[in-house]
């Protein structure tokens, strides 16, 4: 991120801020295996927001990664890898 041009970062953040809310579409994901993963210390997408998202998606699974913030894949790679493997293994059994 430190090498990204400021204008690019501002543009991306503005686009995310101004995009239409698609929360109402989450129930349409019924039947699709869904894993919502969030860091316990995430301030950009707090666990409560991730929990609400998972609750809106029928049969979604929520995993809160302890000791991680917004990038759990980088902050707790082993925990995330284990969680993904377990999720995918569950799909293979279905």
PDB file of C-alpha atoms in Angstrom:
ATOM      1  CA  UNK A   1       0.000   0.000   0.000  1.00  0.00           C
ATOM      2  CA  UNK A   2       2.865   2.383   0.742  1.00  0.00           C
ATOM      3  CA  UNK A   3       3.817   2.336  -2.943  1.00  0.00           C
ATOM      4  CA  UNK A   4       0.250   2.897  -4.200  1.00  0.00           C
ATOM      5  CA  UNK A   5      -0.498   6.363  -5.533  1.00  0.00           C
ATOM      6  CA  UNK A   6      -2.667   8.420  -3.182  1.00  0.00           C
ATOM      7  CA  UNK A   7      -5.126   9.166  -5.981  1.00  0.00           C
ATOM      8  CA  UNK A   8      -5.624   5.440  -6.553  1.00  0.00           C
ATOM      9  CA  UNK A   9      -6.256   4.755  -2.874  1.00  0.00           C
ATOM     10  CA  UNK A  10      -8.676   7.675  -2.609  1.00  0.00           C
ATOM     11  CA  UNK A  11     -10.473   6.501  -5.749  1.00  0.00           C
ATOM     12  CA  UNK A  12     -10.840   2.944  -4.469  1.00  0.00           C
ATOM     13  CA  UNK A  13     -12.060   4.057  -1.052  1.00  0.00           C
ATOM     14  CA  UNK A  14     -14.514   6.503  -2.616  1.00  0.00           C
ATOM     15  CA  UNK A  15     -15.902   3.794  -4.889  1.00  0.00           C
ATOM     16  CA  UNK A  16     -16.383   1.429  -1.944  1.00  0.00           C
ATOM     17  CA  UNK A  17     -18.018   4.153   0.136  1.00  0.00           C
ATOM     18  CA  UNK A  18     -20.402   5.202  -2.638  1.00  0.00           C
ATOM     19  CA  UNK A  19     -21.403   1.795  -3.985  1.00  0.00           C
ATOM     20  CA  UNK A  20     -24.998   0.688  -3.623  1.00  0.00           C
ATOM     21  CA  UNK A  21     -25.812  -1.373  -0.550  1.00  0.00           C
ATOM     22  CA  UNK A  22     -26.372  -4.969  -1.626  1.00  0.00           C
ATOM     23  CA  UNK A  23     -27.303  -6.368   1.788  1.00  0.00           C
ATOM     24  CA  UNK A  24     -30.805  -7.158   0.542  1.00  0.00           C
ATOM     25  CA  UNK A  25     -29.295  -9.578  -1.991  1.00  0.00           C
ATOM     26  CA  UNK A  26     -27.565 -11.767   0.602  1.00  0.00           C
ATOM     27  CA  UNK A  27     -30.548 -14.121   1.103  1.00  0.00           C
ATOM     28  CA  UNK A  28     -30.322 -14.878  -2.630  1.00  0.00           C
ATOM     29  CA  UNK A  29     -27.120 -16.794  -1.876  1.00  0.00           C
ATOM     30  CA  UNK A  30     -29.262 -19.615  -0.446  1.00  0.00           C
ATOM     31  CA  UNK A  31     -27.828 -22.949  -1.531  1.00  0.00           C
ATOM     32  CA  UNK A  32     -24.307 -21.635  -2.090  1.00  0.00           C
ATOM     33  CA  UNK A  33     -21.689 -22.750   0.399  1.00  0.00           C
ATOM     34  CA  UNK A  34     -20.656 -19.560   2.163  1.00  0.00           C
ATOM     35  CA  UNK A  35     -17.937 -18.892   4.687  1.00  0.00           C
ATOM     36  CA  UNK A  36     -17.676 -15.427   6.218  1.00  0.00           C
ATOM     37  CA  UNK A  37     -14.345 -14.918   7.933  1.00  0.00           C
ATOM     38  CA  UNK A  38     -13.410 -11.835   9.940  1.00  0.00           C
ATOM     39  CA  UNK A  39     -10.601 -10.803  12.234  1.00  0.00           C
ATOM     40  CA  UNK A  40     -11.580 -10.263  15.857  1.00  0.00           C
ATOM     41  CA  UNK A  41      -9.863  -6.865  15.768  1.00  0.00           C
ATOM     42  CA  UNK A  42     -11.119  -5.748  12.342  1.00  0.00           C
ATOM     43  CA  UNK A  43     -12.149  -2.113  12.528  1.00  0.00           C
ATOM     44  CA  UNK A  44     -13.050  -1.727   8.824  1.00  0.00           C
ATOM     45  CA  UNK A  45     -15.472  -4.657   8.820  1.00  0.00           C
ATOM     46  CA  UNK A  46     -16.116  -5.331  12.500  1.00  0.00           C
ATOM     47  CA  UNK A  47     -17.118  -8.812  13.651  1.00  0.00           C
ATOM     48  CA  UNK A  48     -20.656  -7.584  14.374  1.00  0.00           C
ATOM     49  CA  UNK A  49     -21.041  -6.543  10.727  1.00  0.00           C
ATOM     50  CA  UNK A  50     -19.612  -9.845   9.504  1.00  0.00           C
ATOM     51  CA  UNK A  51     -21.983 -11.680  11.834  1.00  0.00           C
ATOM     52  CA  UNK A  52     -24.942  -9.751  10.420  1.00  0.00           C
ATOM     53  CA  UNK A  53     -23.786 -10.624   6.906  1.00  0.00           C
ATOM     54  CA  UNK A  54     -23.467 -14.314   7.769  1.00  0.00           C
ATOM     55  CA  UNK A  55     -26.890 -14.262   9.428  1.00  0.00           C
ATOM     56  CA  UNK A  56     -28.439 -12.821   6.271  1.00  0.00           C
ATOM     57  CA  UNK A  57     -27.029 -15.621   4.102  1.00  0.00           C
ATOM     58  CA  UNK A  58     -28.927 -18.868   4.641  1.00  0.00           C
ATOM     59  CA  UNK A  59     -26.673 -21.571   6.125  1.00  0.00           C
ATOM     60  CA  UNK A  60     -23.565 -19.370   5.997  1.00  0.00           C
ATOM     61  CA  UNK A  61     -20.789 -20.178   8.405  1.00  0.00           C
ATOM     62  CA  UNK A  62     -18.987 -17.447  10.384  1.00  0.00           C
ATOM     63  CA  UNK A  63     -15.446 -17.736  11.665  1.00  0.00           C
ATOM     64  CA  UNK A  64     -13.904 -14.994  13.801  1.00  0.00           C
ATOM     65  CA  UNK A  65     -10.123 -15.184  13.683  1.00  0.00           C
ATOM     66  CA  UNK A  66      -8.671 -14.212  17.044  1.00  0.00           C
ATOM     67  CA  UNK A  67      -5.734 -11.846  17.032  1.00  0.00           C
ATOM     68  CA  UNK A  68      -6.339 -10.653  13.478  1.00  0.00           C
ATOM     69  CA  UNK A  69      -7.589  -7.363  12.129  1.00  0.00           C
ATOM     70  CA  UNK A  70      -8.622  -6.660   8.522  1.00  0.00           C
ATOM     71  CA  UNK A  71      -6.195  -9.091   6.872  1.00  0.00           C
ATOM     72  CA  UNK A  72      -6.511 -12.392   8.723  1.00  0.00           C
ATOM     73  CA  UNK A  73      -4.923 -14.286   5.828  1.00  0.00           C
ATOM     74  CA  UNK A  74      -1.695 -12.360   6.472  1.00  0.00           C
ATOM     75  CA  UNK A  75      -2.029 -11.945  10.231  1.00  0.00           C
ATOM     76  CA  UNK A  76      -3.032 -15.511  11.164  1.00  0.00           C
ATOM     77  CA  UNK A  77      -2.247 -17.602   8.043  1.00  0.00           C
ATOM     78  CA  UNK A  78      -2.232 -20.982   9.795  1.00  0.00           C
ATOM     79  CA  UNK A  79      -5.577 -20.370  11.472  1.00  0.00           C
ATOM     80  CA  UNK A  80      -7.122 -19.189   8.197  1.00  0.00           C
ATOM     81  CA  UNK A  81      -5.668 -22.111   6.243  1.00  0.00           C
ATOM     82  CA  UNK A  82      -6.989 -24.610   8.782  1.00  0.00           C
ATOM     83  CA  UNK A  83     -10.433 -22.979   8.711  1.00  0.00           C
ATOM     84  CA  UNK A  84     -10.543 -23.013   4.912  1.00  0.00           C
ATOM     85  CA  UNK A  85      -9.430 -26.630   4.772  1.00  0.00           C
ATOM     86  CA  UNK A  86     -12.134 -27.645   7.238  1.00  0.00           C
ATOM     87  CA  UNK A  87     -14.774 -25.690   5.313  1.00  0.00           C
ATOM     88  CA  UNK A  88     -13.745 -27.221   1.986  1.00  0.00           C
ATOM     89  CA  UNK A  89     -13.517 -30.716   3.480  1.00  0.00           C
ATOM     90  CA  UNK A  90     -17.083 -30.293   4.685  1.00  0.00           C
ATOM     91  CA  UNK A  91     -18.142 -29.437   1.145  1.00  0.00           C
ATOM     92  CA  UNK A  92     -16.446 -32.542  -0.225  1.00  0.00           C
ATOM     93  CA  UNK A  93     -18.524 -34.684   2.159  1.00  0.00           C
ATOM     94  CA  UNK A  94     -21.791 -33.069   1.045  1.00  0.00           C
TER      95      UNK A  94
END
